[in-house]
Amino acid sequence: MGKEKFAAVNTKLRVLQSRLLTNDDFEHLLHSSNIPAIAAYLKNDTHYNAILGDIHENDIHRGQLERLIKMNRTDEIRKIGFYLPVEYKKFFNFVHIKLEVEDLKKILINIRNKNVDTEKNAMTNTGIYVKTVQDDLLKAKTEKEFIKALRNTVYYKYLRPFEETDFSDSKYSFMGEMALDLAYFEILYNGVKKLDKKDNLLIHKIYGTNADLLNIMWIYRGLKYYQFPREVLFNYTIPAGYRLEMKEIKNFCYTNDPEDIKNALVKHQYGFLLAEDDIYMERRCLKHMYKMVRRLEAFHLMDLSEAVAFDFLLDYEIRDIITVIEGIRYGSDSNETKSFLIREL
Amino acid sequence: MELIYVIGQKSSIRETAQMLVEYGCLHVLNAVKQVNKHMALTSEYVYSYSEIEEEFTYNDAFSNKIDELTDVLDIRKSVINKRISINDLPTNLEEEINRLYNEISGIKHIIGHCEKDLNDIRDLQRKLKDIKTLSYSLDDLNNMHYFNFKIGRVRKESYLKLKENFENIPSIIYRVNTLKDYIVLAAFTPIFTLQETETILGSLGFVEISLPKNVSGVPGEVLKSTENSVGILVNKIEELKEKLERLRQEQSTFIKQCYDLLKIHKQQNQIIRNAAFTNEHFYISGWVPERCIEKINEGMNEIGNTLIVLDRTIFETGDPPTLLKNNPLVKPFEFFVRMYGLPLYNEIDPTFFVAVSYMLMFGMMFGDLGHGFVLLLGGLMINRLKGKSDFGGILIRIGTGSMLFGVLYGSVFGNETLIKPIWIRPLDNINTILIAGIVLGIVLATVAYIFNLINMRKTKNIEEGIFGSEGLAGFLLFILLLATALGIIFQGKTFISSTLTVVMLIVLMIMIVLRQPLAKLLQGQRAVPSGKISDYYVESVFGLIETLLGLFSKTVSFVRLGAFALNHGGLFLAFEALSKMTGTKGAGIVVIILGNIIVIGLEGLVVFIQGLRLEYFELFGRFFKGGGKMYEPVNLVEDKKNGI
């Protein structure tokens, strides 16, 4: 069968890829003076015209704009799903979970910041697991209520240990987020196991790299700033990384000096991650992933990798747009905002 | 229908009510209102039910208990024994029922408990199955001094991490069981590292399997013993259910009697609640059909010390309720009459007219042997499946009418070649069929006029009856105009001389305009209309114009009878053409069948409604006033589903 099964989706992807925002688009956005200008540009000149079709640029609130842009991602993913063969459709459902998990993490953060506003926090991407309990989730005022609301979902078993925890210590919030990430990856990998070996390898590479980078950040931060017990640190690492095996991850967890990890990473080509200031770690991680995915897209392998790559690219595009919007909100200089973008302009 | 008052000693009120309910003839009115209107008693002596002492003991709580008992014991409630009386039952009725109720509730309660216990045990069994490979006694494990024992589950992925990092966990962990989605682990932890271990286990998503405190022993053996408990419980539940069954058999007669008695009391109370009371007597008031009066008299004589008073001034007190009584052949059409309104007591019951006219009209518009047959079958099936209903009956009758006209038109399932028409083929004789419709309309309109005249006569309404636009004057106007039109069409001139025609027309029209003064004149009053004179004449003249226009439109309206007959044929022609276009015989037949279904469904519906419209607007509008009250006597009607 080979590549024929992806012919349909890849054709569709051509179109979708061609519509992604270009560097020129971003230059334009960076030089916009206010939110209405950005909204207008997105609405009139980009593929966001569909989801922004009904808005009034001058009235739209920043939060609403961000929410709509994020919602676009669900729509696009769903569209791709239509063109995939059945067993891959199911896999793509798991991609949805990423979006769901992001929403859940956001709610958790909001609860922590005592920012529980059901309208503002409405979930942008309800996937397959959380639809039925959405209302309860948004009503939750404490972490305990939040976890309780997830009782009948697949996420519960990851958060159950925290149900009686006192979340006033911020490290538990961090652990909660890590637990959700773990949930995402474990569910994803369980789904991946059922795919074709070759597809399996490809996904393994992309998500595995992501897992590697997340693990490194988790362990490094966990050791340096939160002093988590090492066993716990290890237990929350994401399995099936691409370059880092479990043994090595374990060694990182038990290292005496977090800075030692830096040296060990060089041979894995992950040295860049811990090279400079810690606060930019996340950005470096995203940039690395972005480059990797761009390369994949450029190869046009005509298989599942294109769909997976597109998902990532769309994610990063949205993040970048939001960065620009936030930049305007905080009155940043356009060059400064530019440096926060994932892409290189 | 007579308005009666039943009067008697207060002590015999229940007996009287029982008798009246049994005979089932009385349409109850509120006696207090009636008495105030007619009798020579002043209101200070008259009490209503709510103002007298409550002598009647049956109350809601009691009624609820009995309802519950009948439900729990599954007693058949539908057939009520009318002859039951309080004397048939033990004197400590309420006590008995309470005792039974408590006993049965008790049993139900215990069954509930047992079932819950059974569920709990089954839960426990599930948990024990998970750990049945553990060969130590739970007591021993749970009561160690220096070690803590835990048993629980982890995800498979977590187990891999556990294995990888085993040497760093300050606890001894065994794999007890491997299941589909998770692994069951037992952890032996020194007390001093318990907290650390719990944190680590928590981060692995370890969920403890919680067993009830009183479970002790080796899991496998405990599991076996639960089998025992399960057995005991199941038996107990069986026993109790049998006990309930026995009670049911013993007591169902008694309970049913109580149930019946309550229902009867309920009906009696309908009468009693509307009665009026003085210190010594009660007054019941209501409508009964004439034929029941003698029966009631006899019944009263048996009770003794009672009296019936007939009030014949009914037309002053208000209208009697109406009961429609018709021959079973036309009874289903009461449905149409009731939809429009109930005739007043002294109006003609139009059901027979509706039956005949509707069947004719429907048949004419929907004439087809096959289609009619389908409707007939439909009606029969509805009657069989849902029990006798008006709608089923209507379908049967109009189906028959259709079949008749089908034979007249020579049409069978749309095919016009199978049989020869006894009358005409609508599509070949378009003008004839259209005119036939109008002719039928004229005939029916005439009957409607006659009905109105009869109704007006009954109510002695001179204004409307003689001079009204639906009365004699209007009728004559109608006939005159009709005759004139016919004359002009067939002969080129009027039947009677044109001057005479015009004069008569003018006279009739003036009569209609002047109807109120003329009526008053005939009754020996001043020939002046009541109310503002100018208002009256303006209204009257416009009314006349409306009447003239109406005469025309109402007559022409009947052309639709012919039009739908044509429609019927025409629609089918279209399907025939379509079927030929399909090329193959098979597809052609499919199209024909489809066509028939669509025609029966769609056209049937449309014709049904059109016929009804003609019935209501063009016919009923001419004579039917409606506004009658339905006759609803208090009785013990056996309802197939719920008792009363």
mmCIF file of N, CA, C and O in Angstrom, chain B residues 210-287:
data_model
loop_
_atom_site.group_PDB
_atom_site.id
_atom_site.type_symbol
_atom_site.label_atom_id
_atom_site.label_comp_id
_atom_site.label_asym_id
_atom_site.label_seq_id
_atom_site.Cartn_x
_atom_site.Cartn_y
_atom_site.Cartn_z
ATOM 1 N N SER B 210 -8.648 -0.953 48.519
ATOM 2 C CA SER B 210 -9.110 -0.852 49.905
ATOM 3 C C SER B 210 -10.061 -1.990 50.227
ATOM 4 O O SER B 210 -11.092 -2.164 49.592
ATOM 5 N N LEU B 211 -9.656 -2.765 51.230
ATOM 6 C CA LEU B 211 -10.523 -3.848 51.650
ATOM 7 C C LEU B 211 -11.212 -3.443 52.948
ATOM 8 O O LEU B 211 -10.639 -2.714 53.749
ATOM 9 N N PRO B 212 -12.401 -3.910 53.176
ATOM 10 C CA PRO B 212 -13.093 -3.575 54.424
ATOM 11 C C PRO B 212 -12.284 -4.074 55.629
ATOM 12 O O PRO B 212 -11.621 -5.097 55.548
ATOM 13 N N LYS B 213 -12.379 -3.340 56.739
ATOM 14 C CA LYS B 213 -11.537 -3.634 57.898
ATOM 15 C C LYS B 213 -11.722 -5.061 58.405
ATOM 16 O O LYS B 213 -10.794 -5.678 58.895
ATOM 17 N N ASN B 214 -12.921 -5.591 58.301
ATOM 18 C CA ASN B 214 -13.177 -6.881 58.947
ATOM 19 C C ASN B 214 -12.748 -8.082 58.107
ATOM 20 O O ASN B 214 -12.967 -9.222 58.459
ATOM 21 N N VAL B 215 -12.123 -7.805 56.975
ATOM 22 C CA VAL B 215 -11.689 -8.929 56.147
ATOM 23 C C VAL B 215 -10.333 -9.406 56.638
ATOM 24 O O VAL B 215 -9.367 -8.659 56.674
ATOM 25 N N SER B 216 -10.289 -10.653 56.997
ATOM 26 C CA SER B 216 -9.011 -11.182 57.481
ATOM 27 C C SER B 216 -8.820 -12.570 56.923
ATOM 28 O O SER B 216 -9.767 -13.229 56.516
ATOM 29 N N GLY B 217 -7.596 -13.000 56.905
ATOM 30 C CA GLY B 217 -7.333 -14.336 56.374
ATOM 31 C C GLY B 217 -6.666 -14.243 55.020
ATOM 32 O O GLY B 217 -6.395 -13.170 54.498
ATOM 33 N N VAL B 218 -6.378 -15.390 54.483
ATOM 34 C CA VAL B 218 -5.717 -15.420 53.180
ATOM 35 C C VAL B 218 -6.738 -15.082 52.100
ATOM 36 O O VAL B 218 -7.829 -15.654 52.095
ATOM 37 N N PRO B 219 -6.368 -14.207 51.212
ATOM 38 C CA PRO B 219 -7.351 -13.754 50.225
ATOM 39 C C PRO B 219 -8.099 -14.877 49.527
ATOM 40 O O PRO B 219 -9.318 -14.822 49.379
ATOM 41 N N GLY B 220 -7.355 -15.899 49.101
ATOM 42 C CA GLY B 220 -8.015 -16.987 48.389
ATOM 43 C C GLY B 220 -9.093 -17.637 49.223
ATOM 44 O O GLY B 220 -10.209 -17.905 48.742
ATOM 45 N N GLU B 221 -8.792 -17.831 50.510
ATOM 46 C CA GLU B 221 -9.778 -18.479 51.387
ATOM 47 C C GLU B 221 -10.947 -17.543 51.652
ATOM 48 O O GLU B 221 -12.098 -17.985 51.702
ATOM 49 N N VAL B 222 -10.620 -16.284 51.872
ATOM 50 C CA VAL B 222 -11.707 -15.319 52.105
ATOM 51 C C VAL B 222 -12.661 -15.338 50.913
ATOM 52 O O VAL B 222 -13.883 -15.320 51.057
ATOM 53 N N LEU B 223 -12.058 -15.409 49.743
ATOM 54 C CA LEU B 223 -12.889 -15.424 48.534
ATOM 55 C C LEU B 223 -13.850 -16.608 48.586
ATOM 56 O O LEU B 223 -15.038 -16.488 48.300
ATOM 57 N N LYS B 224 -13.316 -17.772 48.958
ATOM 58 C CA LYS B 224 -14.180 -18.960 49.034
ATOM 59 C C LYS B 224 -15.311 -18.737 50.013
ATOM 60 O O LYS B 224 -16.464 -19.085 49.753
ATOM 61 N N SER B 225 -14.963 -18.155 51.163
ATOM 62 C CA SER B 225 -16.025 -18.004 52.168
ATOM 63 C C SER B 225 -17.075 -17.013 51.742
ATOM 64 O O SER B 225 -18.239 -17.097 52.135
ATOM 65 N N THR B 226 -16.662 -16.063 50.911
ATOM 66 C CA THR B 226 -17.696 -15.124 50.459
ATOM 67 C C THR B 226 -18.732 -15.848 49.600
ATOM 68 O O THR B 226 -19.890 -15.445 49.543
ATOM 69 N N GLU B 227 -18.263 -16.892 48.947
ATOM 70 C CA GLU B 227 -19.227 -17.638 48.157
ATOM 71 C C GLU B 227 -20.382 -18.083 49.049
ATOM 72 O O GLU B 227 -21.553 -18.045 48.680
ATOM 73 N N ASN B 228 -19.980 -18.549 50.239
ATOM 74 C CA ASN B 228 -20.970 -18.955 51.232
ATOM 75 C C ASN B 228 -21.965 -17.840 51.515
ATOM 76 O O ASN B 228 -23.182 -18.030 51.456
ATOM 77 N N SER B 229 -21.382 -16.673 51.866
ATOM 78 C CA SER B 229 -22.257 -15.542 52.214
ATOM 79 C C SER B 229 -23.182 -15.200 51.069
ATOM 80 O O SER B 229 -24.359 -14.922 51.267
ATOM 81 N N VAL B 230 -22.606 -15.240 49.875
ATOM 82 C CA VAL B 230 -23.444 -14.930 48.717
ATOM 83 C C VAL B 230 -24.621 -15.892 48.660
ATOM 84 O O VAL B 230 -25.771 -15.506 48.478
ATOM 85 N N GLY B 231 -24.298 -17.180 48.885
ATOM 86 C CA GLY B 231 -25.346 -18.182 48.844
ATOM 87 C C GLY B 231 -26.436 -17.895 49.853
ATOM 88 O O GLY B 231 -27.633 -17.913 49.532
ATOM 89 N N ILE B 232 -26.016 -17.577 51.077
ATOM 90 C CA ILE B 232 -26.989 -17.321 52.135
ATOM 91 C C ILE B 232 -27.897 -16.143 51.774
ATOM 92 O O ILE B 232 -29.128 -16.223 51.895
ATOM 93 N N LEU B 233 -27.252 -15.085 51.310
ATOM 94 C CA LEU B 233 -28.049 -13.900 50.966
ATOM 95 C C LEU B 233 -29.031 -14.199 49.854
ATOM 96 O O LEU B 233 -30.202 -13.815 49.916
ATOM 97 N N VAL B 234 -28.525 -14.878 48.844
ATOM 98 C CA VAL B 234 -29.416 -15.162 47.713
ATOM 99 C C VAL B 234 -30.620 -15.958 48.185
ATOM 100 O O VAL B 234 -31.759 -15.680 47.804
ATOM 101 N N ASN B 235 -30.363 -16.923 49.060
ATOM 102 C CA ASN B 235 -31.489 -17.717 49.579
ATOM 103 C C ASN B 235 -32.462 -16.861 50.360
ATOM 104 O O ASN B 235 -33.681 -16.979 50.228
ATOM 105 N N LYS B 236 -31.869 -15.995 51.190
ATOM 106 C CA LYS B 236 -32.744 -15.167 52.011
ATOM 107 C C LYS B 236 -33.654 -14.302 51.134
ATOM 108 O O LYS B 236 -34.845 -14.166 51.390
ATOM 109 N N ILE B 237 -33.041 -13.733 50.096
ATOM 110 C CA ILE B 237 -33.837 -12.883 49.222
ATOM 111 C C ILE B 237 -34.951 -13.693 48.575
ATOM 112 O O ILE B 237 -36.102 -13.263 48.472
ATOM 113 N N GLU B 238 -34.609 -14.902 48.150
ATOM 114 C CA GLU B 238 -35.616 -15.794 47.574
ATOM 115 C C GLU B 238 -36.765 -16.005 48.538
ATOM 116 O O GLU B 238 -37.940 -15.842 48.189
ATOM 117 N N GLU B 239 -36.390 -16.354 49.768
ATOM 118 C CA GLU B 239 -37.396 -16.625 50.815
ATOM 119 C C GLU B 239 -38.332 -15.453 50.979
ATOM 120 O O GLU B 239 -39.550 -15.593 51.019
ATOM 121 N N LEU B 240 -37.717 -14.273 51.113
ATOM 122 C CA LEU B 240 -38.541 -13.102 51.348
ATOM 123 C C LEU B 240 -39.466 -12.828 50.180
ATOM 124 O O LEU B 240 -40.622 -12.444 50.349
ATOM 125 N N LYS B 241 -38.952 -13.037 48.988
ATOM 126 C CA LYS B 241 -39.802 -12.804 47.826
ATOM 127 C C LYS B 241 -40.963 -13.785 47.812
ATOM 128 O O LYS B 241 -42.089 -13.434 47.433
ATOM 129 N N GLU B 242 -40.691 -15.017 48.233
ATOM 130 C CA GLU B 242 -41.794 -15.981 48.305
ATOM 131 C C GLU B 242 -42.820 -15.533 49.325
ATOM 132 O O GLU B 242 -44.031 -15.658 49.125
ATOM 133 N N LYS B 243 -42.310 -15.001 50.444
ATOM 134 C CA LYS B 243 -43.228 -14.550 51.477
ATOM 135 C C LYS B 243 -44.152 -13.451 50.936
ATOM 136 O O LYS B 243 -45.361 -13.459 51.167
ATOM 137 N N LEU B 244 -43.542 -12.547 50.186
ATOM 138 C CA LEU B 244 -44.341 -11.486 49.584
ATOM 139 C C LEU B 244 -45.419 -12.076 48.682
ATOM 140 O O LEU B 244 -46.562 -11.646 48.667
ATOM 141 N N GLU B 245 -45.014 -13.077 47.918
ATOM 142 C CA GLU B 245 -45.954 -13.694 46.991
ATOM 143 C C GLU B 245 -47.123 -14.311 47.755
ATOM 144 O O GLU B 245 -48.285 -14.188 47.367
ATOM 145 N N ARG B 246 -46.790 -14.958 48.858
ATOM 146 C CA ARG B 246 -47.853 -15.578 49.661
ATOM 147 C C ARG B 246 -48.817 -14.526 50.178
ATOM 148 O O ARG B 246 -50.031 -14.658 50.109
ATOM 149 N N LEU B 247 -48.240 -13.452 50.684
ATOM 150 C CA LEU B 247 -49.079 -12.362 51.184
ATOM 151 C C LEU B 247 -49.983 -11.848 50.083
ATOM 152 O O LEU B 247 -51.159 -11.570 50.284
ATOM 153 N N ARG B 248 -49.365 -11.755 48.928
ATOM 154 C CA ARG B 248 -50.150 -11.253 47.802
ATOM 155 C C ARG B 248 -51.366 -12.123 47.573
ATOM 156 O O ARG B 248 -52.481 -11.651 47.404
ATOM 157 N N GLN B 249 -51.138 -13.431 47.576
ATOM 158 C CA GLN B 249 -52.262 -14.320 47.312
ATOM 159 C C GLN B 249 -53.302 -14.249 48.408
ATOM 160 O O GLN B 249 -54.493 -14.253 48.139
ATOM 161 N N GLU B 250 -52.821 -14.163 49.652
ATOM 162 C CA GLU B 250 -53.796 -14.120 50.752
ATOM 163 C C GLU B 250 -54.590 -12.831 50.777
ATOM 164 O O GLU B 250 -55.778 -12.821 51.010
ATOM 165 N N GLN B 251 -53.886 -11.739 50.600
ATOM 166 C CA GLN B 251 -54.502 -10.459 50.906
ATOM 167 C C GLN B 251 -55.015 -9.685 49.705
ATOM 168 O O GLN B 251 -55.578 -8.610 49.860
ATOM 169 N N SER B 252 -54.787 -10.211 48.523
ATOM 170 C CA SER B 252 -55.106 -9.338 47.397
ATOM 171 C C SER B 252 -56.594 -9.021 47.332
ATOM 172 O O SER B 252 -56.968 -7.913 46.956
ATOM 173 N N THR B 253 -57.428 -9.977 47.708
ATOM 174 C CA THR B 253 -58.863 -9.679 47.662
ATOM 175 C C THR B 253 -59.196 -8.527 48.588
ATOM 176 O O THR B 253 -59.876 -7.572 48.196
ATOM 177 N N PHE B 254 -58.706 -8.632 49.821
ATOM 178 C CA PHE B 254 -58.984 -7.598 50.814
ATOM 179 C C PHE B 254 -58.497 -6.233 50.338
ATOM 180 O O PHE B 254 -59.210 -5.230 50.380
ATOM 181 N N ILE B 255 -57.261 -6.223 49.859
ATOM 182 C CA ILE B 255 -56.694 -4.943 49.435
ATOM 183 C C ILE B 255 -57.463 -4.382 48.252
ATOM 184 O O ILE B 255 -57.723 -3.178 48.156
ATOM 185 N N LYS B 256 -57.836 -5.290 47.356
ATOM 186 C CA LYS B 256 -58.598 -4.820 46.200
ATOM 187 C C LYS B 256 -59.906 -4.219 46.639
ATOM 188 O O LYS B 256 -60.362 -3.209 46.111
ATOM 189 N N GLN B 257 -60.527 -4.849 47.646
ATOM 190 C CA GLN B 257 -61.782 -4.309 48.134
ATOM 191 C C GLN B 257 -61.584 -2.892 48.668
ATOM 192 O O GLN B 257 -62.388 -1.991 48.389
ATOM 193 N N CYS B 258 -60.519 -2.740 49.444
ATOM 194 C CA CYS B 258 -60.238 -1.401 49.961
ATOM 195 C C CYS B 258 -60.020 -0.415 48.834
ATOM 196 O O CYS B 258 -60.511 0.711 48.848
ATOM 197 N N TYR B 259 -59.270 -0.861 47.859
ATOM 198 C CA TYR B 259 -58.984 -0.003 46.711
ATOM 199 C C TYR B 259 -60.283 0.426 46.032
ATOM 200 O O TYR B 259 -60.504 1.600 45.738
ATOM 201 N N ASP B 260 -61.147 -0.586 45.779
ATOM 202 C CA ASP B 260 -62.407 -0.273 45.119
ATOM 203 C C ASP B 260 -63.205 0.707 45.957
ATOM 204 O O ASP B 260 -63.767 1.676 45.431
ATOM 205 N N LEU B 261 -63.238 0.425 47.254
ATOM 206 C CA LEU B 261 -64.017 1.288 48.129
ATOM 207 C C LEU B 261 -63.521 2.729 48.052
ATOM 208 O O LEU B 261 -64.294 3.673 47.954
ATOM 209 N N LEU B 262 -62.226 2.870 48.068
ATOM 210 C CA LEU B 262 -61.664 4.213 47.979
ATOM 211 C C LEU B 262 -62.042 4.912 46.691
ATOM 212 O O LEU B 262 -62.380 6.086 46.675
ATOM 213 N N LYS B 263 -61.969 4.141 45.604
ATOM 214 C CA LYS B 263 -62.302 4.739 44.318
ATOM 215 C C LYS B 263 -63.756 5.180 44.297
ATOM 216 O O LYS B 263 -64.109 6.238 43.796
ATOM 217 N N ILE B 264 -64.586 4.315 44.862
ATOM 218 C CA ILE B 264 -66.007 4.651 44.894
ATOM 219 C C ILE B 264 -66.226 5.893 45.738
ATOM 220 O O ILE B 264 -66.960 6.808 45.343
ATOM 221 N N HIS B 265 -65.541 5.916 46.877
ATOM 222 C CA HIS B 265 -65.665 7.095 47.735
ATOM 223 C C HIS B 265 -65.254 8.354 46.992
ATOM 224 O O HIS B 265 -65.848 9.422 47.152
ATOM 225 N N LYS B 266 -64.208 8.200 46.212
ATOM 226 C CA LYS B 266 -63.730 9.362 45.451
ATOM 227 C C LYS B 266 -64.829 9.895 44.552
ATOM 228 O O LYS B 266 -65.055 11.100 44.476
ATOM 229 N N GLN B 267 -65.502 8.978 43.879
ATOM 230 C CA GLN B 267 -66.577 9.425 43.007
ATOM 231 C C GLN B 267 -67.726 10.011 43.816
ATOM 232 O O GLN B 267 -68.301 11.035 43.459
ATOM 233 N N GLN B 268 -68.036 9.352 44.918
ATOM 234 C CA GLN B 268 -69.111 9.877 45.762
ATOM 235 C C GLN B 268 -68.765 11.277 46.231
ATOM 236 O O GLN B 268 -69.623 12.157 46.273
ATOM 237 N N ASN B 269 -67.498 11.443 46.568
ATOM 238 C CA ASN B 269 -67.097 12.755 47.075
ATOM 239 C C ASN B 269 -67.287 13.855 46.054
ATOM 240 O O ASN B 269 -67.483 15.019 46.397
ATOM 241 N N GLN B 270 -67.207 13.483 44.797
ATOM 242 C CA GLN B 270 -67.457 14.487 43.766
ATOM 243 C C GLN B 270 -68.845 15.076 43.931
ATOM 244 O O GLN B 270 -69.066 16.265 43.740
ATOM 245 N N ILE B 271 -69.779 14.195 44.282
ATOM 246 C CA ILE B 271 -71.156 14.664 44.473
ATOM 247 C C ILE B 271 -71.265 15.406 45.804
ATOM 248 O O ILE B 271 -71.832 16.494 45.876
ATOM 249 N N ILE B 272 -70.689 14.801 46.828
ATOM 250 C CA ILE B 272 -70.854 15.370 48.165
ATOM 251 C C ILE B 272 -70.206 16.742 48.275
ATOM 252 O O ILE B 272 -70.741 17.657 48.909
ATOM 253 N N ARG B 273 -69.067 16.892 47.618
ATOM 254 C CA ARG B 273 -68.370 18.171 47.701
ATOM 255 C C ARG B 273 -69.162 19.306 47.086
ATOM 256 O O ARG B 273 -68.947 20.464 47.402
ATOM 257 N N ASN B 274 -70.019 18.961 46.157
ATOM 258 C CA ASN B 274 -70.793 20.017 45.510
ATOM 259 C C ASN B 274 -72.165 20.207 46.137
ATOM 260 O O ASN B 274 -72.982 20.976 45.641
ATOM 261 N N ALA B 275 -72.405 19.459 47.213
ATOM 262 C CA ALA B 275 -73.729 19.564 47.831
ATOM 263 C C ALA B 275 -73.788 20.735 48.794
ATOM 264 O O ALA B 275 -72.758 21.229 49.247
ATOM 265 N N ALA B 276 -75.042 21.168 49.087
ATOM 266 C CA ALA B 276 -75.243 22.218 50.082
ATOM 267 C C ALA B 276 -75.868 21.592 51.320
ATOM 268 O O ALA B 276 -76.570 20.588 51.207
ATOM 269 N N PHE B 277 -75.587 22.154 52.479
ATOM 270 C CA PHE B 277 -76.097 21.557 53.725
ATOM 271 C C PHE B 277 -76.748 22.589 54.626
ATOM 272 O O PHE B 277 -76.280 23.715 54.712
ATOM 273 N N THR B 278 -77.830 22.152 55.231
ATOM 274 C CA THR B 278 -78.344 22.958 56.336
ATOM 275 C C THR B 278 -78.149 22.122 57.594
ATOM 276 O O THR B 278 -77.482 21.097 57.531
ATOM 277 N N ASN B 279 -78.739 22.531 58.695
ATOM 278 C CA ASN B 279 -78.509 21.764 59.913
ATOM 279 C C ASN B 279 -78.993 20.328 59.805
ATOM 280 O O ASN B 279 -78.398 19.422 60.344
ATOM 281 N N GLU B 280 -80.104 20.135 59.097
ATOM 282 C CA GLU B 280 -80.696 18.800 59.071
ATOM 283 C C GLU B 280 -80.534 18.107 57.731
ATOM 284 O O GLU B 280 -80.523 16.887 57.664
ATOM 285 N N HIS B 281 -80.467 18.901 56.665
ATOM 286 C CA HIS B 281 -80.596 18.292 55.344
ATOM 287 C C HIS B 281 -79.435 18.571 54.419
ATOM 288 O O HIS B 281 -78.631 19.459 54.664
ATOM 289 N N PHE B 282 -79.415 17.773 53.343
ATOM 290 C CA PHE B 282 -78.467 18.061 52.258
ATOM 291 C C PHE B 282 -79.257 18.362 51.003
ATOM 292 O O PHE B 282 -80.397 17.937 50.851
ATOM 293 N N TYR B 283 -78.631 19.115 50.089
ATOM 294 C CA TYR B 283 -79.206 19.408 48.780
ATOM 295 C C TYR B 283 -78.177 19.096 47.712
ATOM 296 O O TYR B 283 -77.078 19.609 47.736
ATOM 297 N N ILE B 284 -78.559 18.199 46.807
ATOM 298 C CA ILE B 284 -77.692 17.897 45.667
ATOM 299 C C ILE B 284 -78.392 18.406 44.426
ATOM 300 O O ILE B 284 -79.611 18.295 44.312
ATOM 301 N N SER B 285 -77.612 18.935 43.493
ATOM 302 C CA SER B 285 -78.250 19.464 42.294
ATOM 303 C C SER B 285 -77.484 19.061 41.045
ATOM 304 O O SER B 285 -76.266 18.939 41.076
ATOM 305 N N GLY B 286 -78.227 18.818 39.995
ATOM 306 C CA GLY B 286 -77.550 18.448 38.754
ATOM 307 C C GLY B 286 -78.511 18.122 37.639
ATOM 308 O O GLY B 286 -79.737 18.128 37.814
ATOM 309 N N TRP B 287 -77.958 17.794 36.480
ATOM 310 C CA TRP B 287 -78.753 17.439 35.307
ATOM 311 C C TRP B 287 -78.842 15.919 35.187
ATOM 312 O O TRP B 287 -77.850 15.224 35.353
#
